[in-house]
CSV table of C-alpha atoms in Angstrom, one decimal:
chain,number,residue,atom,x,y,z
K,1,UNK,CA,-41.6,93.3,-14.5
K,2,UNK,CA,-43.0,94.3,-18.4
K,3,UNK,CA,-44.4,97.4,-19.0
K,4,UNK,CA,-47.8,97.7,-18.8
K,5,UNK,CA,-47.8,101.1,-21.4
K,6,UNK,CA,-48.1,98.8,-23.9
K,7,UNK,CA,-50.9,96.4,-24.1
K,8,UNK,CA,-52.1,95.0,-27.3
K,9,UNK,CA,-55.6,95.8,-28.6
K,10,UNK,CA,-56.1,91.9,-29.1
K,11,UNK,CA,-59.0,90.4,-27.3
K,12,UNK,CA,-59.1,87.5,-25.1
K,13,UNK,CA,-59.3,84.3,-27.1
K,14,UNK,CA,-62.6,82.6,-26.1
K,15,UNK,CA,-63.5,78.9,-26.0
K,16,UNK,CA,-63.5,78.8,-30.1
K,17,UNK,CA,-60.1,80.1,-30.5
K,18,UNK,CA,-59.1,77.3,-27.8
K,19,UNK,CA,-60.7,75.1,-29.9
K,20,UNK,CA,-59.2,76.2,-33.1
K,21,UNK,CA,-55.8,76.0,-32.3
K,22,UNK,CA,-56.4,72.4,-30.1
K,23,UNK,CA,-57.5,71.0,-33.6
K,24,UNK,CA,-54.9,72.5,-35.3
K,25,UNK,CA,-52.8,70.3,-33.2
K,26,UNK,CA,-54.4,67.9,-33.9
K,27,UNK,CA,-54.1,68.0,-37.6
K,28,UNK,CA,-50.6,68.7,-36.7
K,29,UNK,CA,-47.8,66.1,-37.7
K,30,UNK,CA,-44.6,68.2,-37.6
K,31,UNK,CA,-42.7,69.7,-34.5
K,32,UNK,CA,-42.0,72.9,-35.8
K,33,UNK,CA,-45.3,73.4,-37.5
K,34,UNK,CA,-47.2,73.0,-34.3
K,35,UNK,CA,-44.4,75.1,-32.5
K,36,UNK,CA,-44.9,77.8,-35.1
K,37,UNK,CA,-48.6,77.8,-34.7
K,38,UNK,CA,-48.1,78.2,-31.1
K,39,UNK,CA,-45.7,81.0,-31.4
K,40,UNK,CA,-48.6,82.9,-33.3
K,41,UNK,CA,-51.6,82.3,-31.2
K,42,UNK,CA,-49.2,83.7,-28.3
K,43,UNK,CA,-48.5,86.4,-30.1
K,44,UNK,CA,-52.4,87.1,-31.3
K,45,UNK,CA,-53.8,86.0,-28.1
K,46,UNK,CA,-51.4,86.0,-25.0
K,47,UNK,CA,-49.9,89.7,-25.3
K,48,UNK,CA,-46.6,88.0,-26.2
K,49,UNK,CA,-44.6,90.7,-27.9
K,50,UNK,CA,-41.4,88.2,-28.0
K,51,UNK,CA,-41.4,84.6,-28.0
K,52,UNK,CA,-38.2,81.6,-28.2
K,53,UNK,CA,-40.1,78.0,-28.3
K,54,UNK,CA,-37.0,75.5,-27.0
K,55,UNK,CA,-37.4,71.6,-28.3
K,56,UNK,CA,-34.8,68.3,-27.9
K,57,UNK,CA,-32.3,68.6,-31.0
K,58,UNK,CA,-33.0,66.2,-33.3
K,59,UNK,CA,-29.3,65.0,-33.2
K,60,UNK,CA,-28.9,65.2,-29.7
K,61,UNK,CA,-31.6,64.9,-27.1
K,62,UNK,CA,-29.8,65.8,-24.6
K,63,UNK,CA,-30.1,69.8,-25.3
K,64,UNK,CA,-32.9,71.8,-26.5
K,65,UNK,CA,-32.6,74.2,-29.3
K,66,UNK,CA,-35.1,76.9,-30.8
K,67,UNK,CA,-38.0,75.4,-32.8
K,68,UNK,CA,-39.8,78.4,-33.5
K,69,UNK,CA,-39.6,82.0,-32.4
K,70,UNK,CA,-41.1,85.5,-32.5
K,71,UNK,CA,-39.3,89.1,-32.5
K,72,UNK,CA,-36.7,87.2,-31.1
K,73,UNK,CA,-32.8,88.0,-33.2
K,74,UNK,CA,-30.0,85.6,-33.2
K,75,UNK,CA,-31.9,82.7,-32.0
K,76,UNK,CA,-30.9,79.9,-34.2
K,77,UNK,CA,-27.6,79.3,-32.0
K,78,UNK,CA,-28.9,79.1,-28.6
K,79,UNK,CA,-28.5,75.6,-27.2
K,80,UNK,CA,-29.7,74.6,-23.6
K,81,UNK,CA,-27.5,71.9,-22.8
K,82,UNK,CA,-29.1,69.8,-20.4
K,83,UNK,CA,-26.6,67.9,-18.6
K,84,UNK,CA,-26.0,71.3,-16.3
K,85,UNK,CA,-28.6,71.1,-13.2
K,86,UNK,CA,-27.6,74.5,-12.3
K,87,UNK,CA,-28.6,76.3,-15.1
K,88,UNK,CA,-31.7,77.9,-14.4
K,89,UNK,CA,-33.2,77.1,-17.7
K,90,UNK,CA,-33.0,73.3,-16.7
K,91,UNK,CA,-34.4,73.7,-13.3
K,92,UNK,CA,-37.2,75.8,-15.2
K,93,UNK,CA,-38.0,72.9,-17.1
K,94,UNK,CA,-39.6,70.6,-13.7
K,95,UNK,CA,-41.6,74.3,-12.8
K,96,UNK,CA,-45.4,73.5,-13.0
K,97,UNK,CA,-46.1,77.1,-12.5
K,98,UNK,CA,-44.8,80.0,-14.9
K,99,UNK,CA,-41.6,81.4,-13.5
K,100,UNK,CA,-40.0,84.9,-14.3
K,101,UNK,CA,-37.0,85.5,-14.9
K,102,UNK,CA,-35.5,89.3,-14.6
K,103,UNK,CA,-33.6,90.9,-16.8
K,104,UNK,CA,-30.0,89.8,-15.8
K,105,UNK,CA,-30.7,86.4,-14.1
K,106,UNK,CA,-29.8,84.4,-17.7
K,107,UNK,CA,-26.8,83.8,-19.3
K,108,UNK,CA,-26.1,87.1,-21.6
K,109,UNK,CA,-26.1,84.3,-24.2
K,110,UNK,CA,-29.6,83.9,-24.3
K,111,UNK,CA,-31.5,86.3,-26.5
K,112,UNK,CA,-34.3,87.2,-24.4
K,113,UNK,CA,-31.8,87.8,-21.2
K,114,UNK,CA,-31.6,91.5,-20.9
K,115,UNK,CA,-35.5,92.1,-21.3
K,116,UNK,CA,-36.4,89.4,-18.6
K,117,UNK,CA,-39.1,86.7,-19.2
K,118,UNK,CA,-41.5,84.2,-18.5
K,119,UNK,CA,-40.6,80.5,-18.8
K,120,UNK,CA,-43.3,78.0,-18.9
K,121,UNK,CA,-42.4,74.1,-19.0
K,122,UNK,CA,-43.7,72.8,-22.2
K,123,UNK,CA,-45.0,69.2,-19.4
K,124,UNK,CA,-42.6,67.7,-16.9
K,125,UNK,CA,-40.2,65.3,-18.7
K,126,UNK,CA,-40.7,61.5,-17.7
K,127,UNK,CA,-38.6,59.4,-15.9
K,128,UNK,CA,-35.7,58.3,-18.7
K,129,UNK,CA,-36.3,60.8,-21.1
K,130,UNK,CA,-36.0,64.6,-22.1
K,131,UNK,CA,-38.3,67.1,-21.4
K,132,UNK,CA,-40.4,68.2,-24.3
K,133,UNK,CA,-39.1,71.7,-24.3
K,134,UNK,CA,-39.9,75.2,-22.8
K,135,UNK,CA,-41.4,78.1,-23.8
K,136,UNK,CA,-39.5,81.7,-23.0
K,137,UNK,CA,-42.3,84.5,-23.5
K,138,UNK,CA,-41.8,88.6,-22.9
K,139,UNK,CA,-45.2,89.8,-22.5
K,140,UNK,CA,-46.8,93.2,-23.0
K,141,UNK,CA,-48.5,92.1,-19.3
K,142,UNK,CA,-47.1,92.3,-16.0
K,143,UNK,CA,-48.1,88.7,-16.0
K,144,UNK,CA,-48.0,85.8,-18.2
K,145,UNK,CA,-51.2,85.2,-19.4
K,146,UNK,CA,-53.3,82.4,-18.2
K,147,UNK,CA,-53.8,81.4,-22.0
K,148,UNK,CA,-49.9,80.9,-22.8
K,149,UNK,CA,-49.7,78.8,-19.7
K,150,UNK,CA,-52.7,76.4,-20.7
K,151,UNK,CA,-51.2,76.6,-24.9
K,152,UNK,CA,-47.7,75.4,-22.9
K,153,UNK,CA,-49.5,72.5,-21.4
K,154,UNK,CA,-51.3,71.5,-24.7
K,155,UNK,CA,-48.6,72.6,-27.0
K,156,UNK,CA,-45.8,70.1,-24.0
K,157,UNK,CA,-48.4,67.1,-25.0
K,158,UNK,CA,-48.7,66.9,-28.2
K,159,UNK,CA,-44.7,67.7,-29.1
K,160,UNK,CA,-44.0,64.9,-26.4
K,161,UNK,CA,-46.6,62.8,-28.7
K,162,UNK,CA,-44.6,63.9,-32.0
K,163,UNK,CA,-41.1,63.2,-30.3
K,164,UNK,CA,-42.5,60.1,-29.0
K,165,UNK,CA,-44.0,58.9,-32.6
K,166,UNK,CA,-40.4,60.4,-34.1
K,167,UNK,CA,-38.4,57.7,-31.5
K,168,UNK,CA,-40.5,54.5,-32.5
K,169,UNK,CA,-40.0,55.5,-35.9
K,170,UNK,CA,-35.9,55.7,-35.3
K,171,UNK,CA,-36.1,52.3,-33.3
K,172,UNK,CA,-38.2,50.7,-36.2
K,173,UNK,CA,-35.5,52.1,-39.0
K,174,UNK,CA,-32.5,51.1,-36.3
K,175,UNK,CA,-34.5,48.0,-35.5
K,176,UNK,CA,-34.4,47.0,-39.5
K,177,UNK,CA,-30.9,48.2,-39.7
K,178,UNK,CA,-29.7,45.7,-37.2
K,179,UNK,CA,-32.3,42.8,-38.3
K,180,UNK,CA,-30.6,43.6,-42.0
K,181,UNK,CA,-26.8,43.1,-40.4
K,182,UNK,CA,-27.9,40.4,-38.2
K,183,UNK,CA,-29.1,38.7,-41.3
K,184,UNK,CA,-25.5,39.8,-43.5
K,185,UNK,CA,-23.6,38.3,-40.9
K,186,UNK,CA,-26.0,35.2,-40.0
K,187,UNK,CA,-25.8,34.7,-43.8
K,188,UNK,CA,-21.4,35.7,-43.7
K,189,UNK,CA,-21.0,33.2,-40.7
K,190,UNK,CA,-23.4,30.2,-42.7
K,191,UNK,CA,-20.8,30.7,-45.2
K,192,UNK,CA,-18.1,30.5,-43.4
K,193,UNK,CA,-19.2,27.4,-41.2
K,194,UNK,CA,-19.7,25.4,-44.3
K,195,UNK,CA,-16.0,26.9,-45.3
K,196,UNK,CA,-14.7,25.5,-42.3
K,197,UNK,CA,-16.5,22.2,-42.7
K,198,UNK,CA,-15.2,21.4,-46.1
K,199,UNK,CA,-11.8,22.3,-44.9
K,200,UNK,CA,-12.2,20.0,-42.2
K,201,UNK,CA,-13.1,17.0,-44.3
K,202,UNK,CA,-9.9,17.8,-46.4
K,203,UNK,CA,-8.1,18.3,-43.5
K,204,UNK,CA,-9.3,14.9,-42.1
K,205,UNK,CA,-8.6,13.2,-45.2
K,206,UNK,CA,-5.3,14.8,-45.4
K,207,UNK,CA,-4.6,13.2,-42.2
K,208,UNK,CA,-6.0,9.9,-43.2
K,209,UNK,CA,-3.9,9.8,-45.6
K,210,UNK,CA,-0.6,11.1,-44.2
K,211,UNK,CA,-1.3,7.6,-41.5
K,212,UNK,CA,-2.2,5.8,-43.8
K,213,UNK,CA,1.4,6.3,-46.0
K,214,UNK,CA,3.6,6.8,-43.3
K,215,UNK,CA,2.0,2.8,-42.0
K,216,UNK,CA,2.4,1.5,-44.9
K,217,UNK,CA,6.0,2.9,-45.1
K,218,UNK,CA,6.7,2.2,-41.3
K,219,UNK,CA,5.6,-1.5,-42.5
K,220,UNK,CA,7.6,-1.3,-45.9
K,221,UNK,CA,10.7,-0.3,-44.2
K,222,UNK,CA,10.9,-2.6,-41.0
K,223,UNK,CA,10.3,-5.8,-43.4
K,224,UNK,CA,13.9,-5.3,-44.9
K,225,UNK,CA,15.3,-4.0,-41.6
K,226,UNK,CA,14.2,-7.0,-39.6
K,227,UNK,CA,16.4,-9.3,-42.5
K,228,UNK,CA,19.3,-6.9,-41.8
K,229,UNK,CA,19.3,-7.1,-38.5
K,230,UNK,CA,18.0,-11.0,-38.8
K,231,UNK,CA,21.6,-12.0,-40.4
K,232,UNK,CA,23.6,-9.5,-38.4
K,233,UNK,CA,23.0,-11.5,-35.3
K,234,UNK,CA,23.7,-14.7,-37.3
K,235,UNK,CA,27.2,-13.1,-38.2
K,236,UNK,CA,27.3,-11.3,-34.4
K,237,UNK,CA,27.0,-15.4,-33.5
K,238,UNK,CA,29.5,-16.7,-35.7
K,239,UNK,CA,27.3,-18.7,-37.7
K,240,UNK,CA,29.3,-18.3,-40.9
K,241,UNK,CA,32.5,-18.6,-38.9
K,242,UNK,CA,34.4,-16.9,-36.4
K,243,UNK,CA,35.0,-13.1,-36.9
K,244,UNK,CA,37.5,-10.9,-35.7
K,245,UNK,CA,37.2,-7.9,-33.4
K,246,UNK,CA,37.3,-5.5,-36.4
K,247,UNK,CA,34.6,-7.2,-38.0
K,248,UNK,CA,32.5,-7.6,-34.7
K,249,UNK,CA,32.6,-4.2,-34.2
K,250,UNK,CA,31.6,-3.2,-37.0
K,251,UNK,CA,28.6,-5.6,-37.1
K,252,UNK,CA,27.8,-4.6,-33.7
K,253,UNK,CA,28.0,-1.0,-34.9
K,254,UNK,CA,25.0,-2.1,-37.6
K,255,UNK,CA,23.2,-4.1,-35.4
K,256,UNK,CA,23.1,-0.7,-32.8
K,257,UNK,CA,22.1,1.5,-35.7
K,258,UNK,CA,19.8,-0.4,-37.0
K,259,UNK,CA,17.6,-1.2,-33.7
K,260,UNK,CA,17.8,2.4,-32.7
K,261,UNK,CA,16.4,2.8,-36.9
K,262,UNK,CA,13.5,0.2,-36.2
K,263,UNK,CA,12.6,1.8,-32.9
K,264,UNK,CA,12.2,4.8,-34.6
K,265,UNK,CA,10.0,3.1,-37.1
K,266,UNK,CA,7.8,1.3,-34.2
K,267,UNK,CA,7.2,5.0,-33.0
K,268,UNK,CA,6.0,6.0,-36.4
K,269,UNK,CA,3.4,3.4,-36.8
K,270,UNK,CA,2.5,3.5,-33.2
K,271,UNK,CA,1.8,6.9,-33.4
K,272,UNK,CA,-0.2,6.3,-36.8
K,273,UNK,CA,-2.0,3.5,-35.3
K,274,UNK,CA,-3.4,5.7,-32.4
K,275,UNK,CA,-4.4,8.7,-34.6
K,276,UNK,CA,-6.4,6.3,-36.7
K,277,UNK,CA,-7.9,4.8,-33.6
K,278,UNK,CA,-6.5,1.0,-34.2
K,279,UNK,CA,-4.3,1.1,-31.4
K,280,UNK,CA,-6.0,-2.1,-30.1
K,281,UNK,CA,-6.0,-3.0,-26.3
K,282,UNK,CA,-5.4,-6.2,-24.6
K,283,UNK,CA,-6.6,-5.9,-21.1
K,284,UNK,CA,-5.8,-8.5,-18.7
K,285,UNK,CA,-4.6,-8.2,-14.5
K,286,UNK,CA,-0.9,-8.1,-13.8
K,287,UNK,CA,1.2,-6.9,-10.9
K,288,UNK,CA,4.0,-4.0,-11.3
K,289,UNK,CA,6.6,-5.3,-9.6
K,290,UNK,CA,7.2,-7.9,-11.9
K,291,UNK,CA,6.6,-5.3,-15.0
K,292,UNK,CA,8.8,-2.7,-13.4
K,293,UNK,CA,12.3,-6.2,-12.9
K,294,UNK,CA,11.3,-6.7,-16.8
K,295,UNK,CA,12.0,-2.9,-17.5
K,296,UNK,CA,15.0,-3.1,-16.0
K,297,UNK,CA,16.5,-6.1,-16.9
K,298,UNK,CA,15.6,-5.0,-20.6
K,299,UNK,CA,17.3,-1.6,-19.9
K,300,UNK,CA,20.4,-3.3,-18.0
K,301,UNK,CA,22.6,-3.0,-20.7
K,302,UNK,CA,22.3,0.8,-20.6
K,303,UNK,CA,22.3,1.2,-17.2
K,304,UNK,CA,25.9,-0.3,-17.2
K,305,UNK,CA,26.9,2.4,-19.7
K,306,UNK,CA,25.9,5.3,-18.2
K,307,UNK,CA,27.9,4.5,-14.8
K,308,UNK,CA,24.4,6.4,-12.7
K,309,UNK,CA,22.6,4.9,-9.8
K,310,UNK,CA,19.9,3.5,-10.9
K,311,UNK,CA,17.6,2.1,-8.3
K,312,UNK,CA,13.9,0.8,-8.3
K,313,UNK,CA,11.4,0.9,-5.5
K,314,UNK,CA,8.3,-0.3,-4.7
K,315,UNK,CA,5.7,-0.3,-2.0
K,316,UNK,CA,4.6,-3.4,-0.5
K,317,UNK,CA,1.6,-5.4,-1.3
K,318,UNK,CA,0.6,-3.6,-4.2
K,319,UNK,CA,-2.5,-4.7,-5.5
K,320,UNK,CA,-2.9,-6.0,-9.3
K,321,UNK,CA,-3.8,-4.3,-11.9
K,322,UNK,CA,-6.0,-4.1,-14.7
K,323,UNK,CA,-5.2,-2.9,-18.3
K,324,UNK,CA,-2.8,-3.2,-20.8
K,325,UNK,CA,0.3,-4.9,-19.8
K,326,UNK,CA,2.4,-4.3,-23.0
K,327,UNK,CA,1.1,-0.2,-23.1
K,328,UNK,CA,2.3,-0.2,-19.5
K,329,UNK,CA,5.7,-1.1,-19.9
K,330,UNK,CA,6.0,0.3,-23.2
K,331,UNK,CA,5.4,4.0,-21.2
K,332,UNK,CA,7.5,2.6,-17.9
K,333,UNK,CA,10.8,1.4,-20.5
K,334,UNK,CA,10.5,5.2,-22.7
K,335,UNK,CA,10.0,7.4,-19.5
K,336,UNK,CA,13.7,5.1,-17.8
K,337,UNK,CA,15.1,5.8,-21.4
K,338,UNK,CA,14.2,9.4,-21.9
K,339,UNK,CA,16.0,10.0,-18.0
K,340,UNK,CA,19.3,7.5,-19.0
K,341,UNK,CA,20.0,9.6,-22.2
K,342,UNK,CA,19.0,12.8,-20.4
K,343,UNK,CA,21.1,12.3,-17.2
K,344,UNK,CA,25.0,12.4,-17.2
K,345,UNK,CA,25.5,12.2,-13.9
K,346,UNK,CA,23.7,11.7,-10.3
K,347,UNK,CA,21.1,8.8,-9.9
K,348,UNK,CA,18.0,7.9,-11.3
K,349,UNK,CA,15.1,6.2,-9.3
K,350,UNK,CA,11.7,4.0,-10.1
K,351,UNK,CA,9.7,4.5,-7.8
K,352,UNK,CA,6.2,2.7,-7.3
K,353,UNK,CA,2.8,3.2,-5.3
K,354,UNK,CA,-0.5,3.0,-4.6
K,355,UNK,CA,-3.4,5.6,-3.2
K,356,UNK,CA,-5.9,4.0,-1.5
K,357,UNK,CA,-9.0,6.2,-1.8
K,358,UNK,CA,-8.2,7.0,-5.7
K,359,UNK,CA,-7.8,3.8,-6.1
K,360,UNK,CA,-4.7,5.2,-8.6
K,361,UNK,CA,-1.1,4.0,-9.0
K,362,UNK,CA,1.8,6.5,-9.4
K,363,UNK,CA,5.0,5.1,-10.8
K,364,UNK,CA,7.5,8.0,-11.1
K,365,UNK,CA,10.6,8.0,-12.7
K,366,UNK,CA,13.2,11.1,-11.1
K,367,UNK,CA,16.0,12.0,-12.5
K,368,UNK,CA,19.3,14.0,-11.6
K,369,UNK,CA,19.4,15.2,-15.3
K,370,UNK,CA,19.7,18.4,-17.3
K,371,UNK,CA,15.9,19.1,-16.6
K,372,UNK,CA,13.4,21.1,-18.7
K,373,UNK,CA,12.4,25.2,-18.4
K,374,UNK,CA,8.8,25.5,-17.6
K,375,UNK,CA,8.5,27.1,-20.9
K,376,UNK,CA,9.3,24.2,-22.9
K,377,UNK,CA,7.1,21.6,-20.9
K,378,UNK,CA,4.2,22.0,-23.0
K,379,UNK,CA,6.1,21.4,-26.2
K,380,UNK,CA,8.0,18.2,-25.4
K,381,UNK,CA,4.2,16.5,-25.3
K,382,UNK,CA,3.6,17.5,-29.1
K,383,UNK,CA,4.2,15.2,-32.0
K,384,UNK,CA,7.8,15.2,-33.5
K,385,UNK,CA,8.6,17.8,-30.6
K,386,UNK,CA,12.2,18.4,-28.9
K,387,UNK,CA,12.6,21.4,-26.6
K,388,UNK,CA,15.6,21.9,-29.1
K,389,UNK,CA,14.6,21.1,-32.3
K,390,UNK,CA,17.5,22.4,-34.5
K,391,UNK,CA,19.9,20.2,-37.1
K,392,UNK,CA,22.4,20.6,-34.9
K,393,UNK,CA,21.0,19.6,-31.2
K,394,UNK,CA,23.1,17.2,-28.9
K,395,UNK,CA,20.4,14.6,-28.7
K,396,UNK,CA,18.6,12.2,-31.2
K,397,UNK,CA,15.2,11.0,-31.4
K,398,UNK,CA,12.4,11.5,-33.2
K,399,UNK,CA,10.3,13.4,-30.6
K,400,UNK,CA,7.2,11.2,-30.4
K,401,UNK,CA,8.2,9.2,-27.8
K,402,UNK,CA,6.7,11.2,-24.6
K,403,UNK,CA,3.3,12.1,-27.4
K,404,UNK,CA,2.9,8.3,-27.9
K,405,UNK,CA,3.6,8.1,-23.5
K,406,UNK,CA,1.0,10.6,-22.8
K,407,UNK,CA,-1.5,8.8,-25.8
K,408,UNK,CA,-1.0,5.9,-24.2
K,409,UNK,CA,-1.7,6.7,-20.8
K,410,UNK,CA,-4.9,8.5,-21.5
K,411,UNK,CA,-5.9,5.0,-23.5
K,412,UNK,CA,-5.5,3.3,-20.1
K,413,UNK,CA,-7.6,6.1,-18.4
K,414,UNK,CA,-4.5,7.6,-17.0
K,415,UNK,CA,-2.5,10.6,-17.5
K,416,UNK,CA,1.6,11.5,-16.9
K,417,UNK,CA,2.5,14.9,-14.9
K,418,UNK,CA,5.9,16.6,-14.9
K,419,UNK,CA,7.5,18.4,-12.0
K,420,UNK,CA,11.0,19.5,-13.4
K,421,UNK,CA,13.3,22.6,-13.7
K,422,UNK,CA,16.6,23.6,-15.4
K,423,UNK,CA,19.9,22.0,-14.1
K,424,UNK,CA,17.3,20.2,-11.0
K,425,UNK,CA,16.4,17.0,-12.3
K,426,UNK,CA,13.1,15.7,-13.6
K,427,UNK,CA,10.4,13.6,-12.8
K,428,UNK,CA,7.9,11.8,-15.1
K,429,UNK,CA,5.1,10.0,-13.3
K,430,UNK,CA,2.3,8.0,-14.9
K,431,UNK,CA,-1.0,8.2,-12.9
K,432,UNK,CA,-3.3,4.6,-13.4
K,433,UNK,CA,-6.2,3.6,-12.4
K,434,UNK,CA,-6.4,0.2,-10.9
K,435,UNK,CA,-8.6,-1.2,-13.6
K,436,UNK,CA,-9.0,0.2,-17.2
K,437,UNK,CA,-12.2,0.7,-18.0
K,438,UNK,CA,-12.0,1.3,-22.1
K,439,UNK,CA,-12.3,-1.5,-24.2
């Protein structure tokens, strides 16, 4: 314990020196001020020889750092951290009571370790947040004075009150701070919405546009085409006279290319027509089985060329149904097509149902073809889209016909899945409701 050879000659403070320095908190607005004043009326009034105030870093209030000090050397670069529970310092900081600490229980690192002190909890810290500091005090008694431990509990209140004041104050400035970017980017985002909208109305008249020429040009371009292929079949018939097999082949050559030219045309206003929404529909009940004999009578001729199987199946007593007849067939005749030019060997079958409780047809079309990797059976949906799309690939088309399929089918309330893999085949099936229900 402290000497007792030593005592001051200072007398006890009395109720007006209480009072003196409890108003001079009071009139207090700075941390360090009031810590300072503290420091001295210990050191007038306490028999505090030596005196280290510890308060929450201003940068970090997780450790507490001198705020004021008295015969005390080197004591600007003690830090308390407090995230260790074991260091006695911390655990001093819940203490109600004064607590000494003997010379060699602290860390050598803090200045007042090798005399020994008393440590008195500047208030115990609330739930959530730091404590508001501690006061370390060598004193000339063997005890600490009552009077520093009643200074600790006024001095803990009204530095808890400062660092309280000093928080709402940082909250306000980082409240404004974020109110001001909130605002910037409200403002940056405005901005860029009405960016975005004005790109979408070019990008909407873009589009109207782009249908509008390539209908007009799909229109342009079948008129002549429908002449040619008008007097080819007039020559294919011999109405100018009979031809011979060099000339019929040749016009029969014509006529081929120039149906597989206007089918490619029909695609291109089709798929104009639907993107400008004057795809019209004509819904009236018919009944698949005779849909599915007209699909492949149409696609007979083919069928004969590719030397395949090509079978078609139906359940019985299918019920009619109610939509679009054309859009039907026009799906039915492209999905058959898509598996005769995709298929060079094997079978290809038509298959036709009904389920019951989704009151849903499913007309498949499976193949025995190349197939399609599941990587590409996203892309093969997409406008103009060929899983190989280079000058060079081994098969024609324009790529719209499965995008005007799927268009179609979702017209008619329906939809088309794919179940298909390389070298395994592939099957197309269009999904439809018994009755359409768009009009």
């Amino acid at each position: 314990m402290p000497s007792t050879a030593a005592l001051p000659s200072h007398p006890a403070p009395g109720p007006e020196a209480r009072l003196a320095f409890t108003e001079l908190l009071l009139g207090c607005e700075e941390a360090q001020t009031c810590a300072e004043a503290a420091v001295a009326w210990l050191v007038h009034h306490a028999h505090a020889v030596q005196v280290l105030c510890l308060a929450p870093d201003d940068t970090d209030s997780h450790r507490l750092v001198p705020l004021a000090s008295y015969g005390v050397a080197d004591a600007e670069g003690f830090v308390l951290a407090l995230h260790d529970p074991a260091h006695p310092l911390v655990e001093a900081l819940q203490w109600t009571e004064p607590h000494w600490f003997p010379p060699g229980q602290l860390p050598s690192e803090l200045p007042l370790a090798a005399t020994g002190c008393f440590s008195l909890s500047l208030g115990p810290a609330a739930p959530g947040t730091p404590p508001p500091g501690l006061l370390l005090v060598v004193s000339a008694l063997p005890t600490v004075s009552p009077d520093a431990a009643w200074l600790a509990g006024h001095l803990g209140m009204h530095l808890a009150r400062l660092f309280k004041g000093r928080q709402l104050v940082r909250l306000e400035e980082a409240s404004s701070e974020l109110a001001a970017r909130v605002n910037a980017a409200t403002e940056e985002l405005a901005t860029q919405n009405e960016l975005l909208r004005r790109q979408a109305i070019q990008l909407e008249q873009a589009s109207a546009a782009k249908s509008q020429f390539l209908a007009n040009m799909s229109h342009e371009l079948r008129t002549p085409l429908n002449a040619i292929l008008g007097y080819t079949n007039m020559l294919l018939q011999g109405v100018n006279g009979e031809l011979s097999k060099t000339q019929l082949r040749s016009l029969s050559r014509i006529d081929s290319n120039g149906r597989h030219l206007l089918e490619i045309i029909n695609e291109i206003l089709d798929i104009t027509r639907i993107e400008a929404g004057r795809m019209p529909l004509h819904l009236s009940e018919f009944r698949l089985p005779e849909l599915i004999q007209e699909v492949m009578a149409e696609l007979d001729p083919i069928i004969a060329r590719s030397k395949l199987a090509v079978s078609a199946s139906m359940e019985g007593n299918l019920p009619p149904v109610y939509g679009d007849r054309q859009k039907v067939k026009q799906i039915v005749v492209n999905l058959l097509s898509n598996a005769l030019k995709f298929t060079h060997e094997g079978s290809i079958r038509l298959l036709a149902s009904y389920e019951v409780p989704t009151a849903t047809f499913h007309i498949a079309v499976a193949d025995t073809g190349i197939g399609i990797d599941p990587v590409h059976q996203e892309k093969i949906w997409e406008d103009f889209q060929q899983v190989d799309s280079s000058p060079t690939r081994a098969y024609g088309g324009t790529g719209l016909g499965l995008s005007i399929c799927r268009r179609l089918a979702a017209m008619l309330d329906g939809r088309i899945s794919l179940k298909s893999a390389p070298a395994q085949g592939s099957t197309f099936t269009l999904h439809l409701p018994r009755r359409t229900r768009r009009t």
